Coordinates of C-alpha atoms in Angstrom, one line a residue:
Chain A
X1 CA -5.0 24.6 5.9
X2 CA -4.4 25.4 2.2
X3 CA -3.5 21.3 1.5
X4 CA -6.7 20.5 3.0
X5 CA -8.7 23.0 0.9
X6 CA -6.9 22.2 -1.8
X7 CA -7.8 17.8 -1.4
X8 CA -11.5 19.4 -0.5
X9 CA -11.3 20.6 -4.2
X10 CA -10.2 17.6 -5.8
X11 CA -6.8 18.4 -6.3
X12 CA -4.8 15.0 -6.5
X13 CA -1.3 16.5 -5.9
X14 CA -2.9 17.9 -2.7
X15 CA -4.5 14.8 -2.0
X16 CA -0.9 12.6 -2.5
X17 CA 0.9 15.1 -0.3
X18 CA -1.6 15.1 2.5
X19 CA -0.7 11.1 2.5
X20 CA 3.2 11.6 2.0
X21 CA 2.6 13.8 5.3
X22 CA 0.7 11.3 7.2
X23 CA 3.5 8.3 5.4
X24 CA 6.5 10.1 6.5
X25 CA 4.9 11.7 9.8
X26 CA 5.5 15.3 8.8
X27 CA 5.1 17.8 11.6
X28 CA 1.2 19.3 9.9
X29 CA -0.1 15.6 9.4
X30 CA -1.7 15.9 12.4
X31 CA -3.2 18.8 11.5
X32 CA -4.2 17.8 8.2
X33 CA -6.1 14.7 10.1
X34 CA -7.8 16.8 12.1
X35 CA -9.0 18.7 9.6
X36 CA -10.0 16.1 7.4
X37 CA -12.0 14.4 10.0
X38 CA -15.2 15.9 9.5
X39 CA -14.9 15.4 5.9
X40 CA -14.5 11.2 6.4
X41 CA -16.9 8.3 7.1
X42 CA -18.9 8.5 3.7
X43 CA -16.7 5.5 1.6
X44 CA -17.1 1.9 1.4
X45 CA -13.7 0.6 2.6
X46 CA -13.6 -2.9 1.3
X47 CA -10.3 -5.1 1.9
X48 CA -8.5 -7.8 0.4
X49 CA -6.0 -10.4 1.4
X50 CA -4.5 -13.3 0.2
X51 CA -1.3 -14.8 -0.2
X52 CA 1.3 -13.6 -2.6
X53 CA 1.1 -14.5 -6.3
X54 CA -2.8 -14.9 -5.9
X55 CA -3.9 -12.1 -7.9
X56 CA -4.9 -9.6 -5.7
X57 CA -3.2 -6.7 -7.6
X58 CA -5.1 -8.3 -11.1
X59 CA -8.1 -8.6 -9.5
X60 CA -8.0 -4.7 -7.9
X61 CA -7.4 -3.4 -11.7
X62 CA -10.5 -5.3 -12.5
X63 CA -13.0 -4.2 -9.8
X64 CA -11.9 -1.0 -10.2
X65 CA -12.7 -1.2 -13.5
X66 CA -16.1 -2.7 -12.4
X67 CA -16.7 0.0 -9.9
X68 CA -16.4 2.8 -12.5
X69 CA -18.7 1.0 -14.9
X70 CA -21.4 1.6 -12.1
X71 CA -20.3 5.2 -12.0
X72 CA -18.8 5.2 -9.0
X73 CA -15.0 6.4 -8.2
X74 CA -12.5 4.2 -6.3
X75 CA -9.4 5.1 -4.5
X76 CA -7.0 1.9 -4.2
X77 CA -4.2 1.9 -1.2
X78 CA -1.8 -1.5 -2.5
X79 CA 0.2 -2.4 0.5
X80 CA 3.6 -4.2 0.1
X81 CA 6.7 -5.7 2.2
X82 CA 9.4 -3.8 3.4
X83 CA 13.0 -5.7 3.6
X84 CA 13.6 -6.2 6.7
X85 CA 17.1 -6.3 5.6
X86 CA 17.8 -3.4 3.6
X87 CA 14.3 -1.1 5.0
X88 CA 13.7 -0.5 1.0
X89 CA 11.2 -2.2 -0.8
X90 CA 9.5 -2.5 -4.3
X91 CA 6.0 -1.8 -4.7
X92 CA 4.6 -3.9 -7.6
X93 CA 1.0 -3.8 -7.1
X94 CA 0.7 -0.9 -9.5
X95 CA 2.8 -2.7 -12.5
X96 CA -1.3 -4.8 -12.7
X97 CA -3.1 -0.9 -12.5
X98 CA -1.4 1.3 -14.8
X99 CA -4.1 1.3 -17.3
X100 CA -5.9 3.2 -14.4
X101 CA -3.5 6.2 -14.6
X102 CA -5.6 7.4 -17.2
X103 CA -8.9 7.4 -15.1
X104 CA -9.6 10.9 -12.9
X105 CA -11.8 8.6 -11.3
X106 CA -9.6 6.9 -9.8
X107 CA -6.7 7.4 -7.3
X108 CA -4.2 4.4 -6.9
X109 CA -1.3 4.8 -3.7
X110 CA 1.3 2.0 -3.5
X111 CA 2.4 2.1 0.3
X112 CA 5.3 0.2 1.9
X113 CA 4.6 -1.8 5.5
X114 CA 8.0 -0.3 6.8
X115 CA 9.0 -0.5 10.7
X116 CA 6.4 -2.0 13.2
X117 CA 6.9 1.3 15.1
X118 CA 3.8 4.3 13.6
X119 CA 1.9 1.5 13.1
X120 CA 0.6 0.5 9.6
X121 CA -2.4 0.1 10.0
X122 CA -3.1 3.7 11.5
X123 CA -0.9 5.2 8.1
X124 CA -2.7 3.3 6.4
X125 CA -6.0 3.9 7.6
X126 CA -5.0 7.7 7.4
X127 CA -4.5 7.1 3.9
X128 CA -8.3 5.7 3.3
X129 CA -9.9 8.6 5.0
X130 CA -8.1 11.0 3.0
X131 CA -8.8 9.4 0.0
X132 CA -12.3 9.5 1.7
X133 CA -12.2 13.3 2.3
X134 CA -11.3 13.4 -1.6
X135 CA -15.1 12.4 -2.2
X136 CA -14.3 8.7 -3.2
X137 CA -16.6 6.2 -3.5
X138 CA -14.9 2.6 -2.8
X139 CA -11.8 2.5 -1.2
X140 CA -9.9 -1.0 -1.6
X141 CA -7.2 -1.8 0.3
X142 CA -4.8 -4.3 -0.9
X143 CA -2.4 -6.7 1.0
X144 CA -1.0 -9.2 1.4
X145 CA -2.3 -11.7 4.1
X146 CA 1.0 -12.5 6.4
X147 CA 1.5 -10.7 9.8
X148 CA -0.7 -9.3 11.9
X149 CA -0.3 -5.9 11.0
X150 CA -1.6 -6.6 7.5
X151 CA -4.7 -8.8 8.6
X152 CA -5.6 -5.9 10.9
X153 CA -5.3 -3.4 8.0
X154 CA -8.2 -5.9 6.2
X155 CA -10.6 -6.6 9.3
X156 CA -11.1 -3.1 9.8
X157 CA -13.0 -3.0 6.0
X158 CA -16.8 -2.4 5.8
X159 CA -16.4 -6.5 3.5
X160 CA -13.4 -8.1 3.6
X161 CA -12.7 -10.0 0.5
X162 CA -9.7 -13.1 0.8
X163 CA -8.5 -14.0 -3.0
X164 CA -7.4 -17.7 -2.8
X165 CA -5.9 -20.3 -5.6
X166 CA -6.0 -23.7 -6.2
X167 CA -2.7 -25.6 -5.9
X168 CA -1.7 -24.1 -2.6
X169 CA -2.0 -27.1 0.3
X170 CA -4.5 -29.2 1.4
X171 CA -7.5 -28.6 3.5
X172 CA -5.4 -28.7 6.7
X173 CA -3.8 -25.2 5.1
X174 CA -7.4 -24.1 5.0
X175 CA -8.1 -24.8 8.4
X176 CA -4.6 -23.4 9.8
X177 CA -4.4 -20.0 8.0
X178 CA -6.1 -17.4 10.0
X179 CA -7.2 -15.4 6.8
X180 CA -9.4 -17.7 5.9
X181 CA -11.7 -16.8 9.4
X182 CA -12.0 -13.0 8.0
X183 CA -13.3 -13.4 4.4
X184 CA -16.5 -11.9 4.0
X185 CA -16.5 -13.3 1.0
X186 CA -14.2 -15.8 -1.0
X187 CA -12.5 -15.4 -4.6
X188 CA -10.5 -18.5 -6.2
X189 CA -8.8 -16.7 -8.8
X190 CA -6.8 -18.5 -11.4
X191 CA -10.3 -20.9 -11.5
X192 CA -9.4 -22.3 -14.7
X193 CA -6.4 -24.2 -13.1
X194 CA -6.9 -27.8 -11.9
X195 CA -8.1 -28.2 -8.4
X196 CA -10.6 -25.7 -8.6
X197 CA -13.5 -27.7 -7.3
X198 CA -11.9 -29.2 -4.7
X199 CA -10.4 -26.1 -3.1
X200 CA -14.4 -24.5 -3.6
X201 CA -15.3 -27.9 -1.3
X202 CA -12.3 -27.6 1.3
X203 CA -13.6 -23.6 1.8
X204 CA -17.2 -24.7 2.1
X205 CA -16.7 -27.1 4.3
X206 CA -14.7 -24.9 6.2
X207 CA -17.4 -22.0 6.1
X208 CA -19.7 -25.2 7.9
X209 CA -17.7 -25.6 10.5
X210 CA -17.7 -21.8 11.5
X211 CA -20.4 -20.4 14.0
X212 CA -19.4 -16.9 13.3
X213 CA -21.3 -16.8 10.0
X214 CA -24.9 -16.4 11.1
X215 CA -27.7 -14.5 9.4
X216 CA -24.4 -14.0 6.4
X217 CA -23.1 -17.1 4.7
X218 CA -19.6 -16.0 3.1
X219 CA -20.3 -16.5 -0.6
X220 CA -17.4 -18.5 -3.3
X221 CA -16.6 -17.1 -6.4
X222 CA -14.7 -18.6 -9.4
X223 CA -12.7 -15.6 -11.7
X224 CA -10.0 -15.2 -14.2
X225 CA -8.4 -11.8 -13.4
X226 CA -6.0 -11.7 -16.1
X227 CA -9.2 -12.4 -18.5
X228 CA -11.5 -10.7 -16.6
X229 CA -13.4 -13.2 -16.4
X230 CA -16.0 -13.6 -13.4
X231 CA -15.1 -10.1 -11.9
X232 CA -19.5 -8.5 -12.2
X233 CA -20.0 -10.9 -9.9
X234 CA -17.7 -10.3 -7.5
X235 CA -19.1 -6.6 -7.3
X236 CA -22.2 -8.0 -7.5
X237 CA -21.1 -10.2 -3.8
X238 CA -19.9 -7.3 -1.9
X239 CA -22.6 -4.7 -3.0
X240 CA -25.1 -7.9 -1.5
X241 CA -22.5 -8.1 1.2
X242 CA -23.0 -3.9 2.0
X243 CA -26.5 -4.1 1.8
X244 CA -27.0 -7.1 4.2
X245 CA -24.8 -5.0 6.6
X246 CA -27.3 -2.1 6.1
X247 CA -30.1 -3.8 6.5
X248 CA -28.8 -5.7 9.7
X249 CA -28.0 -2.9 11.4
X250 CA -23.9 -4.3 11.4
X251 CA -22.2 -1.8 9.5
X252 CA -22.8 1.0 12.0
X253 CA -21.4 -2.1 14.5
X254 CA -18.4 -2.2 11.8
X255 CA -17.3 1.3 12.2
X256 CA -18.0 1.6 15.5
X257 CA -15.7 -1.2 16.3
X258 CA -13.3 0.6 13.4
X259 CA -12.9 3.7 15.6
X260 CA -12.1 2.0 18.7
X261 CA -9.7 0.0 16.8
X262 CA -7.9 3.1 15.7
X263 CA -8.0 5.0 18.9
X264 CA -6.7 2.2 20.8
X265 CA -4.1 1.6 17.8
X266 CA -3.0 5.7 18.5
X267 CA -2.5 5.0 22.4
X268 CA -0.7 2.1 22.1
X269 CA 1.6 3.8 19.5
X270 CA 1.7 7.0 21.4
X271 CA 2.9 4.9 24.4
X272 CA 5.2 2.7 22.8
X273 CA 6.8 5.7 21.9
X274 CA 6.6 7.1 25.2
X275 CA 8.2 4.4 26.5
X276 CA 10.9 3.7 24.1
X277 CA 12.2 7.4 24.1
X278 CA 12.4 8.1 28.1
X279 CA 12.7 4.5 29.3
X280 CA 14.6 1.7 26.3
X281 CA 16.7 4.6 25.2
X282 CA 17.8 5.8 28.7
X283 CA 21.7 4.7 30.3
X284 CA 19.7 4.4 33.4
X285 CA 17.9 1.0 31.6
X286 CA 21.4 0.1 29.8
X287 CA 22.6 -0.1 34.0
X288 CA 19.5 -2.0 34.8
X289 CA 19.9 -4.5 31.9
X290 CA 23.6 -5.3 32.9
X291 CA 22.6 -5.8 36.7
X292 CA 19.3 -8.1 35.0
X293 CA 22.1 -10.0 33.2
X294 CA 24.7 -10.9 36.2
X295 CA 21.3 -11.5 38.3
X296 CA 21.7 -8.8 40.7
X297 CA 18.1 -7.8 40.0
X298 CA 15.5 -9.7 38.7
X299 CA 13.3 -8.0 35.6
X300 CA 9.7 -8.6 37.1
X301 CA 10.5 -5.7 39.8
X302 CA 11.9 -3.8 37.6
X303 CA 9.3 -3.6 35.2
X304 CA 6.9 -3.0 38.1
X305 CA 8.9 0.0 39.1
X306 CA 9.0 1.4 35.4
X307 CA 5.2 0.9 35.2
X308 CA 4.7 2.5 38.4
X309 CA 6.5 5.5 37.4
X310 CA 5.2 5.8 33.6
X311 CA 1.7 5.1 34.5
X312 CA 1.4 7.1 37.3
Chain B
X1 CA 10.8 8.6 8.6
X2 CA 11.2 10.1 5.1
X3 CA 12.0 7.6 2.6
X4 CA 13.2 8.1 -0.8
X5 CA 11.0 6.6 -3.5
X6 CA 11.6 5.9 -6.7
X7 CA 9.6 5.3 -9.3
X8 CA 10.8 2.8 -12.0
X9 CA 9.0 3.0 -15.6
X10 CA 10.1 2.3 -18.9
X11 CA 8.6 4.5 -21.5
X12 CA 7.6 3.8 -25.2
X13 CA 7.4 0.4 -27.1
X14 CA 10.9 -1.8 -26.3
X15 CA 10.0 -4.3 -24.2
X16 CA 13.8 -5.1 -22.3
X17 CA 13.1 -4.8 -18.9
X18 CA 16.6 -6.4 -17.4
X19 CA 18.2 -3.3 -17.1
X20 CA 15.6 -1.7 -15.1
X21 CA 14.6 -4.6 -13.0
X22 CA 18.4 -4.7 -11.8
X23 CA 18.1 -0.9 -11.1
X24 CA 14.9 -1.4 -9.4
X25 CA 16.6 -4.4 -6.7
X26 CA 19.5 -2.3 -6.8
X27 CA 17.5 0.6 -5.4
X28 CA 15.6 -1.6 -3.0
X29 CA 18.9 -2.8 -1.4
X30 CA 20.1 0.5 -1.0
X31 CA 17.0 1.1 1.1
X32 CA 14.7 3.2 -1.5
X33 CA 10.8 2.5 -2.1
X34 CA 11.1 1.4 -5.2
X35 CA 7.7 1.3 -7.0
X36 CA 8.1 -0.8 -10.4
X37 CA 5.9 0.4 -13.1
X38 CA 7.0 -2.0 -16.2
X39 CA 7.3 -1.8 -19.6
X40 CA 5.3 -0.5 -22.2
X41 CA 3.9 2.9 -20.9
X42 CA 3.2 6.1 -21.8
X43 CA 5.1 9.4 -20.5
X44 CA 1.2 10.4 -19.4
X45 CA 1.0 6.8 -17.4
X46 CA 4.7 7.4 -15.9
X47 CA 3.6 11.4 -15.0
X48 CA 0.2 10.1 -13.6
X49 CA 1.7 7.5 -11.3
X50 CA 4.5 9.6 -10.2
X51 CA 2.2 12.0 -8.8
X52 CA 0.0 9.4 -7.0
X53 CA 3.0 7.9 -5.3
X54 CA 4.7 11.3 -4.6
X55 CA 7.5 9.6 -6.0
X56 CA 11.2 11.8 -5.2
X57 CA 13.1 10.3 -8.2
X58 CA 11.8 9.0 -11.9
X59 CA 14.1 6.7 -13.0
X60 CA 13.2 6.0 -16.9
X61 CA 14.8 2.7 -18.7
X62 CA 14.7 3.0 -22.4
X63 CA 16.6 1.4 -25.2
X64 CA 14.4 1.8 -28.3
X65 CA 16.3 4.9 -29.5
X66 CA 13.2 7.2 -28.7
X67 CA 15.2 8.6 -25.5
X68 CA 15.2 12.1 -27.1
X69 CA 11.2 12.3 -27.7
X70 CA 10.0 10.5 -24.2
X71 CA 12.5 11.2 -22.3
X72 CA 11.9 15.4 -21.9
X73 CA 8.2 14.5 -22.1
X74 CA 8.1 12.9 -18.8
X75 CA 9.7 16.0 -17.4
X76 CA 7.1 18.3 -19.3
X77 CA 4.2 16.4 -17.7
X78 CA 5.7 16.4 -14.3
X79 CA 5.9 19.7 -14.3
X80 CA 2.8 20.4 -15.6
X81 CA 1.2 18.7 -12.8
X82 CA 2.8 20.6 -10.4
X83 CA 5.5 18.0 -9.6
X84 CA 8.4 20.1 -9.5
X85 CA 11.2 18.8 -7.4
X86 CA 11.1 15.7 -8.8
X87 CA 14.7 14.2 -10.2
X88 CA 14.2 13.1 -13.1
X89 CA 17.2 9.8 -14.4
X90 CA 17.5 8.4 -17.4
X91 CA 19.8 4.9 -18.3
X92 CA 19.9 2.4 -21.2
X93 CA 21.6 2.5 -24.8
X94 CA 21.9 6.6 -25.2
X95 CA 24.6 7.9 -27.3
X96 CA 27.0 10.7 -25.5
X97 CA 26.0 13.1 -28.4
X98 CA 22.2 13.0 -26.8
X99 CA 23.1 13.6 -23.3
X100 CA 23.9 17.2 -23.5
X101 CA 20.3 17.9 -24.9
X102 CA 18.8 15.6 -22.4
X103 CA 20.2 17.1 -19.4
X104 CA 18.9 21.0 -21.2
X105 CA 15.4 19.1 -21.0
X106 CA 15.4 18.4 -17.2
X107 CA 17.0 14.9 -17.1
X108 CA 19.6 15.0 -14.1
X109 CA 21.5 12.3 -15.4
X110 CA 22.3 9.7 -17.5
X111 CA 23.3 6.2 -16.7
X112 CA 24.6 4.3 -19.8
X113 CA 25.5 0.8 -20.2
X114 CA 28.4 -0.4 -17.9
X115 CA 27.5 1.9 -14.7
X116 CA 27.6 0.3 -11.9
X117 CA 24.5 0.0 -10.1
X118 CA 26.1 2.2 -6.6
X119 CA 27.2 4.7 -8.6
X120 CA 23.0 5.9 -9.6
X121 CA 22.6 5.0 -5.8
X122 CA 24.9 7.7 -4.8
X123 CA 23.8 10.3 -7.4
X124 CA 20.0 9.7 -5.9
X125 CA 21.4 10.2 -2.5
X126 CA 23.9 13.4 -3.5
X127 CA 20.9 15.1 -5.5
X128 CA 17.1 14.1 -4.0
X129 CA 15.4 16.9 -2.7

């Protein structure tokens, strides 16, 4: 296909059409994935979460930044909420980035979460293995840490990375918010703000009471985004972070597990669709939701029936 | 599931970004991606990031007076990067004697103080390709 050649050559237009097709499900993304496949697997996809207002966009600009320093090029896929009101949405992440526009080195995408339905985190992850294809580097993928959608997105990275700041909660917030349990590694941001130490403490202790951590002890560290400050070492923790996984053998585990992520992710969607289009969407189920209602049926057989016939 | 996205950007050195954030929720209500670029930026910046989003509309804010320099660069850099069916908007403090020689540069239209936020909702929906 002439966009695939085209993103095989480093052209960026090509390569921000191919993900406009994959974004908006045009008839040739397909295609164009199929294609690209081959091409894939060679970036280091590294995520990062955290709550909103954190610094995550700041912080992106930053690494980037970093990244380049050490001669390497980064693509950057920023995530952000649809309205579940209006289905528009403004993508801010790139209002922190746009000193990056002037960088060929570097490819930024802003990408909105839209319906639950095509999945996210499949566009999404389209999205990284084009940028992939392109020949980049790093590939950081930015969200925020709500839903589940969103923490899938991160826990599919080669090092996940969750961005926290001081001033949020107590340690019980630590203990209850899920994102914490994915963080590869930890970043307080905003570390010149009061409560710094103690929120360092609350995550150590927390990293103590976690058995997953074993033979890789999540490392903490302090930066100021908006200065810049602390940022080397942060690319300093996830290149330690990659190498540990190659020397352990547990990236190859990591992109195994990535794959059957993303496979089961594409048969689940393909069957939700299915099933929406010649069952949900049917007058047939519109008559068996009215008998459900005035309890002429009950919905357990009927779901059996459905599943007998779909599944068949 | 094709949905329109705009991209937001104020060009050049004035630093009042009111207008545009208004545009920008405006947009978003009306059920565009709106990506907000902010102030301060350079017609290469808004031309760049336009192409990585494979933005449909570029809706530039200005009210410095440098409408008639900026303004027509934007369009020349789209173009130049191969982004050709892009509409290209323009709003803020623009006297009617510049319009003409805007819209002869490529800007589709432009929205001057007092417009109703709907009405540059229903010119993106009449005229995005």
């Amino acid at each position: 296909m002439e966009i695939v050649d085209k993103l095989l050559n480093h052209s960026r237009l090509a390569l921000s059409k191919a993900i406009t097709a994959v974004e908006n499900e045009y008839d040739d993304a397909v295609k164009i994935m199929t294609e690209i496949y081959p091409h894939t697997g060679n970036a280091y996809v590294i995520g990062i979460t955290g709550p909103p207002g954190a610094g995550k966009s700041t912080l992106t600009d930053k690494l980037a930044k970093e990244y380049r320093k050490r001669g390497k090029t980064v693509g950057i896929v920023a995530i952000d909420p649809t309205s579940p009101y209006s289905g528009g949405a403004i993508l801010g992440d790139r209002i922190r980035m746009m000193d990056l526009t002037a960088d060929e080195g570097i490819f930024v995408r802003s990408m909105a979460t839209r319906g639950s339905l095509g999945g996210l985190s499949q566009k999404a992850g389209d999205a990284v293995k084009l940028m992939d294809a392109f020949g980049m580097d790093v590939i950081i993928v930015e969200t925020v840490g709500v839903g589940q959608s969103e923490v899938d997105i991160v826990k599919t990275a080669d090092t996940t990375m969750v961005v926290v700041i001081p001033g949020m909660g107590d340690d019980i917030q630590a203990i209850k918010a899920g994102i914490l349990e994915i963080g590869d590694l930890f970043t307080i941001n905003k570390a010149d703000r009061e409560g710094t130490d103690k929120l360092n403490i609350e995550i150590e202790m927390m990293l103590e009471l976690n058995p997953e951590h074993v033979g890789w002890r999540p490392p903490i560290n302090r930066t100021i985004a908006s200065k810049g400050e602390g940022i080397e070492a942060v690319v300093d923790s996830i290149e330690a972070h990659k190498a540990y996984l190659i020397d352990s053998g547990k990236l190859n585990d990591i992109r195994k597990k990535r794959i059957k992520n993303e496979v089961e992710a594409m048969l689940n969607d393909r069957v939700n669709r299915y099933i929406d289009k010649e069952v949900i969407q049917t007058q047939e189920f519109d008559d068996l939701v009215v008998k459900m209602q005035s309890r002429e049926i009950e919905p357990y057989s009927v779901v059996d029936d459905i599943v007998g016939k779909v599944l068949k | 599931m094709a949905n329109v996205k705009v991209l937001v950007a104020k060009p050049g050195l004035d630093g009042h970004d009111r207008g545009a954030k208004v545009v920008a929720r405006a947009l978003r209500d009306a059920g565009f991606e709106v990506i907000y670029t902010g102030i301060r930026l350079t017609p290469e910046q808004i031309a760049e990031a336009a192409l990585q989003d494979d933005v449909n509309v570029v809706a530039l804010s200005l009210l410095s007076g440098a409408h008639n320099t900026l303004f027509p660069k934007v369009v020349e850099l789209l173009k130049e990067k191969g982004l050709n069916d892009v509409l290209v908007i323009g709003g803020g403090v623009i006297p009617d004697a510049d319009i003409p020689g805007l819209k002869a540069a490529g800007i589709a239209e432009v929205f001057t103080p007092g417009t109703p936020t709907s009405k540059i909702v229903d010119f993106i929906n009449a005229n995005v390709k």
